[in-house]
Tab-separated table of C-alpha atoms in Angstrom:
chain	number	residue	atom	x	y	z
A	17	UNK	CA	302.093	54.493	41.363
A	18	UNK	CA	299.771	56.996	40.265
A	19	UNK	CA	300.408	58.956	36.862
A	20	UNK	CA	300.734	62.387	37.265
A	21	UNK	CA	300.257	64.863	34.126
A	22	UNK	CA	302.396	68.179	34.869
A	23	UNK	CA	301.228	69.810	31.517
A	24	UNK	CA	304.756	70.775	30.133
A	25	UNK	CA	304.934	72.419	27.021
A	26	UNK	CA	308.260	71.267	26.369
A	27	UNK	CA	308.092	68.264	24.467
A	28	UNK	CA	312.208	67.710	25.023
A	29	UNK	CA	314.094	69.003	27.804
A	30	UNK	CA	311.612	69.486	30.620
A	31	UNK	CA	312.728	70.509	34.284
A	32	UNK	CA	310.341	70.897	36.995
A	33	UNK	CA	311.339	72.436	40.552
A	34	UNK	CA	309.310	71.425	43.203
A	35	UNK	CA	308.927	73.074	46.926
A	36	UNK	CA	310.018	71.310	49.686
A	37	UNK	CA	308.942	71.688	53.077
A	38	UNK	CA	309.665	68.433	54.331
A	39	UNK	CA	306.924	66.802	54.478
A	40	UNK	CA	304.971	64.038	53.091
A	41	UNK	CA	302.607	66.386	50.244
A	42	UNK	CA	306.056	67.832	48.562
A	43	UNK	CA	307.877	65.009	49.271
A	44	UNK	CA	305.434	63.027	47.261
A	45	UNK	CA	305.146	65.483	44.419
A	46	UNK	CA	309.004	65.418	43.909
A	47	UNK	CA	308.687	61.818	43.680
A	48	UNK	CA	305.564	62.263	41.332
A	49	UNK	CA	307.687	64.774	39.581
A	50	UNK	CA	310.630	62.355	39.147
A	51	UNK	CA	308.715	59.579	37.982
A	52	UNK	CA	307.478	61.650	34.771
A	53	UNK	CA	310.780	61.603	33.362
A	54	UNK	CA	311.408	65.263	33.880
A	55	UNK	CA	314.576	66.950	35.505
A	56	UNK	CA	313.626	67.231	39.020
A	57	UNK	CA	315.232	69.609	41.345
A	58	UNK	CA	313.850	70.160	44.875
A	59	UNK	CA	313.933	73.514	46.791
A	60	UNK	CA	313.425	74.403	50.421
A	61	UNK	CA	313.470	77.771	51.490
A	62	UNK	CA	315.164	78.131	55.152
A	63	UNK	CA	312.537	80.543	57.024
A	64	UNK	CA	314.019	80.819	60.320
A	65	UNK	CA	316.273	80.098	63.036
A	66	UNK	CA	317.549	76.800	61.899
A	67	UNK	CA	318.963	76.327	65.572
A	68	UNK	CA	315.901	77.157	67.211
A	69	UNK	CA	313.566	74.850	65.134
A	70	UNK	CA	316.349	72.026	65.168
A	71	UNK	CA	314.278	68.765	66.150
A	72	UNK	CA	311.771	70.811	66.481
A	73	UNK	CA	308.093	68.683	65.330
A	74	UNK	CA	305.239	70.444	63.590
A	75	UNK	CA	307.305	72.958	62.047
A	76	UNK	CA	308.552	73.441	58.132
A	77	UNK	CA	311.562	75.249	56.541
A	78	UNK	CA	313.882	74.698	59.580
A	79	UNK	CA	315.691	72.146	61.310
A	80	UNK	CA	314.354	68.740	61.405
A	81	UNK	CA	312.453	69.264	58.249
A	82	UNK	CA	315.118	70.536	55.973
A	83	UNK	CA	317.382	67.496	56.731
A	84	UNK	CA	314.036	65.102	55.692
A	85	UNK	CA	313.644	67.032	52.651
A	86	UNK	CA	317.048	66.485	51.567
A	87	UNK	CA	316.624	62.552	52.818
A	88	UNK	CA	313.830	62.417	50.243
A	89	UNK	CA	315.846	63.699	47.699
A	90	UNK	CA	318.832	61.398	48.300
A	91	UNK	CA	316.030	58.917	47.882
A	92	UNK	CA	314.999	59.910	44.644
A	93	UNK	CA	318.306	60.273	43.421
A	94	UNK	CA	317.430	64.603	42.084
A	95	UNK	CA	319.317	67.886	43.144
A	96	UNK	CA	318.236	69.400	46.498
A	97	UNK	CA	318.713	73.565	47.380
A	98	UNK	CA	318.357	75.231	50.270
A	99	UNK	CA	318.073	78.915	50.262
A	100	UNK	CA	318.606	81.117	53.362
A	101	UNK	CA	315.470	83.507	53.498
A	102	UNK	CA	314.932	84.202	57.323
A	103	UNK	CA	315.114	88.140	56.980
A	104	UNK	CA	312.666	88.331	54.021
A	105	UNK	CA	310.227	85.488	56.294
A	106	UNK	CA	311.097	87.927	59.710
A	107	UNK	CA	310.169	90.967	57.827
A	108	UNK	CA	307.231	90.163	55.518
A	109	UNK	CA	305.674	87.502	57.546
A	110	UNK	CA	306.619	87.736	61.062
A	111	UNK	CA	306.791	91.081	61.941
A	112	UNK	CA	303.093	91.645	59.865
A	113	UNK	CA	301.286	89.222	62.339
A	114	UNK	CA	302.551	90.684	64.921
A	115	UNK	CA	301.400	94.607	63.777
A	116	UNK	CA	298.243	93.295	62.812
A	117	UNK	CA	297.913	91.925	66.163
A	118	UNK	CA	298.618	95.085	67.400
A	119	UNK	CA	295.912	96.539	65.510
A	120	UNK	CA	293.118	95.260	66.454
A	121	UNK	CA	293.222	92.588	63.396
A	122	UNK	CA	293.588	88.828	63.464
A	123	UNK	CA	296.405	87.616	60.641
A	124	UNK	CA	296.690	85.226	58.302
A	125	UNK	CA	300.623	84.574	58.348
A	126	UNK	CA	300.001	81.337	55.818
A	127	UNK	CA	298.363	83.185	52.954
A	128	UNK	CA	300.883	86.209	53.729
A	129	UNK	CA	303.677	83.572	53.384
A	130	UNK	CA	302.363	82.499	50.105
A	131	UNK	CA	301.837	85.955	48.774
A	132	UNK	CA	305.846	86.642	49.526
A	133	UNK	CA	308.107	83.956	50.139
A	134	UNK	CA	306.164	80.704	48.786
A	135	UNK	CA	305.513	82.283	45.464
A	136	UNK	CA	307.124	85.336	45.059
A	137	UNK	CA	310.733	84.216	45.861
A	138	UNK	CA	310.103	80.785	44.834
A	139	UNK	CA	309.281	81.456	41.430
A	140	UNK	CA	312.154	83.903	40.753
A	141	UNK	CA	314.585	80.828	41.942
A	142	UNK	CA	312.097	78.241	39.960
A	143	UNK	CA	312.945	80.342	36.857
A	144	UNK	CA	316.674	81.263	37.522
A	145	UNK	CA	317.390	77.508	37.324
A	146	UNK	CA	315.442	77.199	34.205
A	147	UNK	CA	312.216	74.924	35.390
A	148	UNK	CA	309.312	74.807	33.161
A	149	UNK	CA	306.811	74.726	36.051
A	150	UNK	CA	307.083	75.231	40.102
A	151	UNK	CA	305.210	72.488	41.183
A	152	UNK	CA	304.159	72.378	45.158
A	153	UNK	CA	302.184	70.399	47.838
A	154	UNK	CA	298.706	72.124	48.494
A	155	UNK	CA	295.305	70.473	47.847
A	156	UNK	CA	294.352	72.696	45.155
A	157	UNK	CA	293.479	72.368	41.348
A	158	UNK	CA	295.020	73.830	38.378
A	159	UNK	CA	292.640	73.840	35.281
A	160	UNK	CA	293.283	75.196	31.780
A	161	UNK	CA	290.472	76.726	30.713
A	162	UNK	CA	289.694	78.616	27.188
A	163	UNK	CA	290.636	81.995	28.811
A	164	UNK	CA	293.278	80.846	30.797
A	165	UNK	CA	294.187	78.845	33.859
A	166	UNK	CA	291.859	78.568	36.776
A	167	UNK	CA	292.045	77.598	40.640
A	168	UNK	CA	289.571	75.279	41.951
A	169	UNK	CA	289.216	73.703	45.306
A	170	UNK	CA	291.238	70.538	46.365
A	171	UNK	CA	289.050	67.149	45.430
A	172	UNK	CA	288.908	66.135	49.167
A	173	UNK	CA	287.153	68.789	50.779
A	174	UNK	CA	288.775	67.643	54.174
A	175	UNK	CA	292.132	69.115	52.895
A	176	UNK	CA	291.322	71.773	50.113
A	177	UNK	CA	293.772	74.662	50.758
A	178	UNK	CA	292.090	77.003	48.465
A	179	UNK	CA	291.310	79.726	51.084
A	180	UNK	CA	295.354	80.694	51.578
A	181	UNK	CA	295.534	80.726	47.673
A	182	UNK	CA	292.897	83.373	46.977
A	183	UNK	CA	295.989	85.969	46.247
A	184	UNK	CA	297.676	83.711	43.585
A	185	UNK	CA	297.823	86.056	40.162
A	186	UNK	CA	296.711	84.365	36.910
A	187	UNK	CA	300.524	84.552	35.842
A	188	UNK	CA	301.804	82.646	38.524
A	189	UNK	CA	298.685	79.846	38.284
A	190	UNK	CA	300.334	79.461	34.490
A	191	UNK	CA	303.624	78.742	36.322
A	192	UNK	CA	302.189	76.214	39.142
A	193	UNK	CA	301.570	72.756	39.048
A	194	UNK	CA	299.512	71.279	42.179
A	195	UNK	CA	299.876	67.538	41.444
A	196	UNK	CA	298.024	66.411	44.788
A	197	UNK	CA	294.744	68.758	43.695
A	198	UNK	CA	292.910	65.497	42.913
A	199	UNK	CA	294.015	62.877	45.538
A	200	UNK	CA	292.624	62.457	49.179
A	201	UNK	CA	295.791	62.805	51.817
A	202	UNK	CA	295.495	59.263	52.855
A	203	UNK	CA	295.877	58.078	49.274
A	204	UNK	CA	299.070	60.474	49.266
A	205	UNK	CA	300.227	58.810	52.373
A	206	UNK	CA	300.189	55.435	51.124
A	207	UNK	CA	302.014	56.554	47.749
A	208	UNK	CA	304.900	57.944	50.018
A	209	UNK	CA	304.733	54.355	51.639
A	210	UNK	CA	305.046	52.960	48.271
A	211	UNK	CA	308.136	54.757	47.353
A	212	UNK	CA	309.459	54.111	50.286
A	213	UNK	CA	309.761	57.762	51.664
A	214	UNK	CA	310.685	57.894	54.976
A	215	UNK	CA	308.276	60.563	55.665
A	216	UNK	CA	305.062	58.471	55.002
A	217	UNK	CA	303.952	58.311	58.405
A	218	UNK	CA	305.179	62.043	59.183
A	219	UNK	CA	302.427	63.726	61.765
A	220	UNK	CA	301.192	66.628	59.473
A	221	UNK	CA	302.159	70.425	60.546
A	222	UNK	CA	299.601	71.765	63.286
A	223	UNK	CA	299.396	75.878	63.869
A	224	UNK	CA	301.678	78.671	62.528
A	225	UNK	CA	305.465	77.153	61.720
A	226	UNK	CA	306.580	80.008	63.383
A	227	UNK	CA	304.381	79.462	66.338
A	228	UNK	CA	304.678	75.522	67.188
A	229	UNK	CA	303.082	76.042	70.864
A	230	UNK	CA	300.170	77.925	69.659
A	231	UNK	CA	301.033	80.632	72.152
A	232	UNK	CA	300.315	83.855	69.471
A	233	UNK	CA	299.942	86.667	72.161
A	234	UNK	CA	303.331	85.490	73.944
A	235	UNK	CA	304.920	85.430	70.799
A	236	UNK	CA	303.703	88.890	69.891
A	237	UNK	CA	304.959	90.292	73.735
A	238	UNK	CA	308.063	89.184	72.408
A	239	UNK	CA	308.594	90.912	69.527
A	240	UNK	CA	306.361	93.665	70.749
A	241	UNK	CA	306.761	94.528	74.092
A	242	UNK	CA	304.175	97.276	74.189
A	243	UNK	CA	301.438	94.286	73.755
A	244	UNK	CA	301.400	93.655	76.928
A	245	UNK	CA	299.984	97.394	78.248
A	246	UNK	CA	296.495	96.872	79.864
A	247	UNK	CA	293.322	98.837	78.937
A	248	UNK	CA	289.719	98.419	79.614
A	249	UNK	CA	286.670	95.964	78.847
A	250	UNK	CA	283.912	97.669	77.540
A	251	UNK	CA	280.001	96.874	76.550
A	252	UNK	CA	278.685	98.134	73.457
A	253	UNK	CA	277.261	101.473	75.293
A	254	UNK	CA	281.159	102.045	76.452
A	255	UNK	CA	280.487	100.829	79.854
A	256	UNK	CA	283.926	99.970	81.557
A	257	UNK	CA	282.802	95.745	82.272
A	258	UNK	CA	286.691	95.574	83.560
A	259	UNK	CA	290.099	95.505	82.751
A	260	UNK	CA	292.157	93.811	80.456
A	261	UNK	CA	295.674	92.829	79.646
A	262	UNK	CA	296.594	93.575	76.182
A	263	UNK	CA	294.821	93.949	73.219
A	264	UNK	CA	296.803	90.841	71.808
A	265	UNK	CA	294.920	88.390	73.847
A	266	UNK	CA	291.617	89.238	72.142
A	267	UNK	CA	290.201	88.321	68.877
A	268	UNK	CA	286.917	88.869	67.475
A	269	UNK	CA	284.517	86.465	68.801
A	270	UNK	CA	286.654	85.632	71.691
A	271	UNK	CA	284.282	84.088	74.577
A	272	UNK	CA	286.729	82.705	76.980
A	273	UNK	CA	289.593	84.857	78.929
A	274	UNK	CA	287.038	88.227	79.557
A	275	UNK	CA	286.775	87.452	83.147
A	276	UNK	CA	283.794	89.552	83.454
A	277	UNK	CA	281.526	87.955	85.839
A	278	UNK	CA	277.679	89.419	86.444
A	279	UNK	CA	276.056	89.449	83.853
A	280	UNK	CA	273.065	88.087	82.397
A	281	UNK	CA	274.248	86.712	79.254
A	282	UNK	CA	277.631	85.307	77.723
A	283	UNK	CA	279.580	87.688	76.508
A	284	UNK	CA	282.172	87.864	73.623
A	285	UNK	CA	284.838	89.998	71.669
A	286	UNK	CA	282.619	92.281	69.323
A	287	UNK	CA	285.771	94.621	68.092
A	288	UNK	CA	289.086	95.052	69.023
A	289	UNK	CA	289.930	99.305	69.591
A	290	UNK	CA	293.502	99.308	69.209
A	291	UNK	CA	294.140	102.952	69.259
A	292	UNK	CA	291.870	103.562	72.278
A	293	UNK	CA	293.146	99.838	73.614
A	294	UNK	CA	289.477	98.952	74.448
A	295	UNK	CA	288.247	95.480	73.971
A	296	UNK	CA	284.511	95.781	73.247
A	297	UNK	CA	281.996	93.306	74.299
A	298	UNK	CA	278.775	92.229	73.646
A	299	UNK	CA	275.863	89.368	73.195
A	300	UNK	CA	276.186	86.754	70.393
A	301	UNK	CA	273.915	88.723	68.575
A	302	UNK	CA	276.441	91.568	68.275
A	303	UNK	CA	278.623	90.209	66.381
A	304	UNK	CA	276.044	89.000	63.117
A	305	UNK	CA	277.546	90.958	60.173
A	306	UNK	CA	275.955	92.107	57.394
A	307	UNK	CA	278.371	93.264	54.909
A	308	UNK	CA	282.477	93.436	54.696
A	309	UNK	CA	284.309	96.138	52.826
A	310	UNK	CA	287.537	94.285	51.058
A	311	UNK	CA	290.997	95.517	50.176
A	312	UNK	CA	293.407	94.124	47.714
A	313	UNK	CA	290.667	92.287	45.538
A	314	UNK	CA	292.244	89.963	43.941
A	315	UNK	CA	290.061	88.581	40.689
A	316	UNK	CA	290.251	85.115	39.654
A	317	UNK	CA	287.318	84.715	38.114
A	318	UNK	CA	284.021	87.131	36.990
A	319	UNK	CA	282.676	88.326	40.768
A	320	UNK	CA	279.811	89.617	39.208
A	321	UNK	CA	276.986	87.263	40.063
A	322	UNK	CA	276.013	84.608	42.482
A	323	UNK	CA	278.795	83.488	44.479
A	324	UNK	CA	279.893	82.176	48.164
A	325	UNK	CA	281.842	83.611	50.770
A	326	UNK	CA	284.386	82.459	53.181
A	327	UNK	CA	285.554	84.135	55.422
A	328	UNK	CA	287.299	82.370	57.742
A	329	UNK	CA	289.466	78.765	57.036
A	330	UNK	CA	287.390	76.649	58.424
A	331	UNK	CA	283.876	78.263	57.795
A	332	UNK	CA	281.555	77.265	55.392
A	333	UNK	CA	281.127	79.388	52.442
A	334	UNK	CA	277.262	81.350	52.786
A	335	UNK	CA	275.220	82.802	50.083
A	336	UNK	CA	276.898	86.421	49.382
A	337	UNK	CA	277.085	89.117	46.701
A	338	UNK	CA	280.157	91.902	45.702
A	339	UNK	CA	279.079	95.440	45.313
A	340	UNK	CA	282.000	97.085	44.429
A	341	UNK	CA	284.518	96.772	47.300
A	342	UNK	CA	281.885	95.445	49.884
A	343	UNK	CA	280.836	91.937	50.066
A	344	UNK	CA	277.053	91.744	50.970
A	345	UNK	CA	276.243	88.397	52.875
A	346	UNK	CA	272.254	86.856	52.248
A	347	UNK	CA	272.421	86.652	55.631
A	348	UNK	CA	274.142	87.479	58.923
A	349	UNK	CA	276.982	85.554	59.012
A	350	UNK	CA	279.422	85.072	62.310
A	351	UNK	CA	283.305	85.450	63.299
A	352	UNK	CA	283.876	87.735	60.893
A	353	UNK	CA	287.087	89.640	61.551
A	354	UNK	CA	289.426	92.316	60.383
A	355	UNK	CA	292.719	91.182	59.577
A	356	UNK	CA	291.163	87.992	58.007
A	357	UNK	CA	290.541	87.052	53.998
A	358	UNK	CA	286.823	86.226	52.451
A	359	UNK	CA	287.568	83.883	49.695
A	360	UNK	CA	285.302	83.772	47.091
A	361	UNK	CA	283.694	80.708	45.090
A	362	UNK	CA	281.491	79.988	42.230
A	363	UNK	CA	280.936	76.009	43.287
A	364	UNK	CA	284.568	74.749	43.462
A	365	UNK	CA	285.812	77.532	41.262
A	366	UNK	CA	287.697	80.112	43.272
A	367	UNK	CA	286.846	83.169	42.211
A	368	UNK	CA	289.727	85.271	44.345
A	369	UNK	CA	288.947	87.275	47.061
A	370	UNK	CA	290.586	89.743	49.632
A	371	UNK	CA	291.624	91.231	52.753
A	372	UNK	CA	288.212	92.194	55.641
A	373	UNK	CA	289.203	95.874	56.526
A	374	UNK	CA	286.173	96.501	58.367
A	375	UNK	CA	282.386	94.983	58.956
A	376	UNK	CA	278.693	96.047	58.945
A	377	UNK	CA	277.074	95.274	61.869
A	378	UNK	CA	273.877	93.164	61.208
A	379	UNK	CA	272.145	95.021	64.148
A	380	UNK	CA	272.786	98.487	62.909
A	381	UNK	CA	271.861	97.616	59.484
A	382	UNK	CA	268.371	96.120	60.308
């Protein structure tokens, strides 16, 4: 099995407590963990209705996937806790994606879950039972550097997780231990084989947790009723194109669901009006952005030269610069949308980033 260093100080009584969602990646770190000779304790936070999500696939923190995360741990032979924090999860996590929804903005729920319950409550409960490090799952690396720790991008770029991990603090990367940073996932798979975890062969998670069908808008009618009130299509000259029904089933660079028919070019989402209820629309060209202002910096790392920008997950990162708050791109970059993060990298090094409040047309800046 592969040797894992979890850089504890503690050269005697070490205890690491590692999050569990259930799945093969934590499963195999608590094994990891085990195997150093360390106190192992595994922790799974409950995030909602455990009813609701029972044999329920593609989820985490519910049902199914607490009972194989305490399966693994019977396994292993370590402690297992499960801690009840739906309210927190409904209130920080849910009921956000569905206001920024509401708003015009598209959410990131997983970096918002990361930012409260992941981390946040994690590490108080990591600490309260007296663990040297919180050690987790993602495809991320952990480096000690002269100054301090540092996040870097996951070795297999396939399943590098650093974009929902530009909000961790400095403090809480000296806390975390990402033992999986440096491994590609089938090499993790066939390490759960070798342990003999039942999970080995475990389909990996697919969409929101919360949100198993993929269904977002019907989840945000739900908890929002008002989502569903109609308003009008518009072009970029405020030409009523048609008619829509809720803002909720638009994002920004939407092409498919306007059915606007007539016109001489494809059409997509260029801005969501939320407050008017408009849905604006325009050519591909429309929606090239030249610049991004950001909220909630957070700094990993000097921003302060030559860097690249993500801005979506599954983007590439482009050529960019930070000017203060506003993130200038080299050039006009696409599907850039309010609501989501820009990540920012110096090669693998993740510098930090933050939240897109709004966006600089490309058109109106040329």
């Amino acid at each position: 099995m592969d040797a894992v260093d979890f850089q504890l100080d503690q050269p005697g009584r070490r205890r690491i407590v590692v999050a569990m969602s259930g799945g093969v990646d934590s499963s195999v770190v608590a094994a990891l963990a085990q195997a150093s000779g360390a106190e192992t304790i595994g922790v799974t936070l409950q995030l909602y209705d455990h009813g609701e999500a029972t044999g329920r696939t593609g989820a985490c923190c519910a049902g199914r996937d607490i009972r194989d995360a305490r399966a693994v741990c019977d396994r292993l032979g370590i402690a297992h806790y499960v801690f009840d924090h739906e309210s927190a999860f409904r209130r920080d996590v849910v009921d956000h994606f569905a206001d920024e929804y509401m708003a015009g903005r598209t959410p990131i729920p997983c970096v918002q879950c990361n930012m409260g319950p992941k981390f946040t409550d994690l590490f108080q409960l990591a600490r309260d039972l007296g663990a040297d490090c919180l050690a987790t799952g993602h495809y991320v690396r952990r480096v000690v550097e002269a100054d301090g720790s540092a996040l870097y991008r996951g070795a297999d770029p396939a399943r590098d997780q650093s974009y929902f991990l530009f909000a961790t603090t400095r403090d809480q990367l000296d806390f975390l231990r990402f033992p999986l940073g440096g491994l590609p996932k089938a090499r993790v798979r066939e390490l759960a084989a070798e342990m003999g975890l039942a999970v080995a062969a475990k389909p990996d998670s697919q969409d929101i947790c919360f949100v198993p069908d993929g269904d977002y808008a019907g989840l945000v009618r739900k908890l929002r009723p008002e989502a569903a009130t109609g308003g009008d299509i518009v072009d970029l000259a405020g030409r009523k194109l048609g008619e829509h029904r809720g803002i909720v089933n638009y994002t920004v660079g939407q092409r498919r669901g306007l059915e606007i028919g007539g016109q001489a070019e494809p059409l997509y989402v260029v801005r969501v009006e939320a407050d008017a209820r408009r849905v604006v629309v325009g050519p591909r060209a429309a929606l090239a952005v030249a610049a991004a202002r950001l909220e909630d910096l957070n700094r990993l790392g000097p921003m302060d030269g030559p860097l690249t920008a993500k801005v979506r997950s599954m983007a590439k990162p482009v050529a960019a610069r930070l000017l203060g708050d506003r993130l200038v791109f080299d050039a006009p970059e696409y599907g850039v949308s309010p609501g989501q993060a820009a990540v920012l990298y110096a090669g693998d090094h993740v510098l930090g980033g933050g939240w897109i409040a709004e966006t600089e047309a490309a058109l109106a800046a040329a």
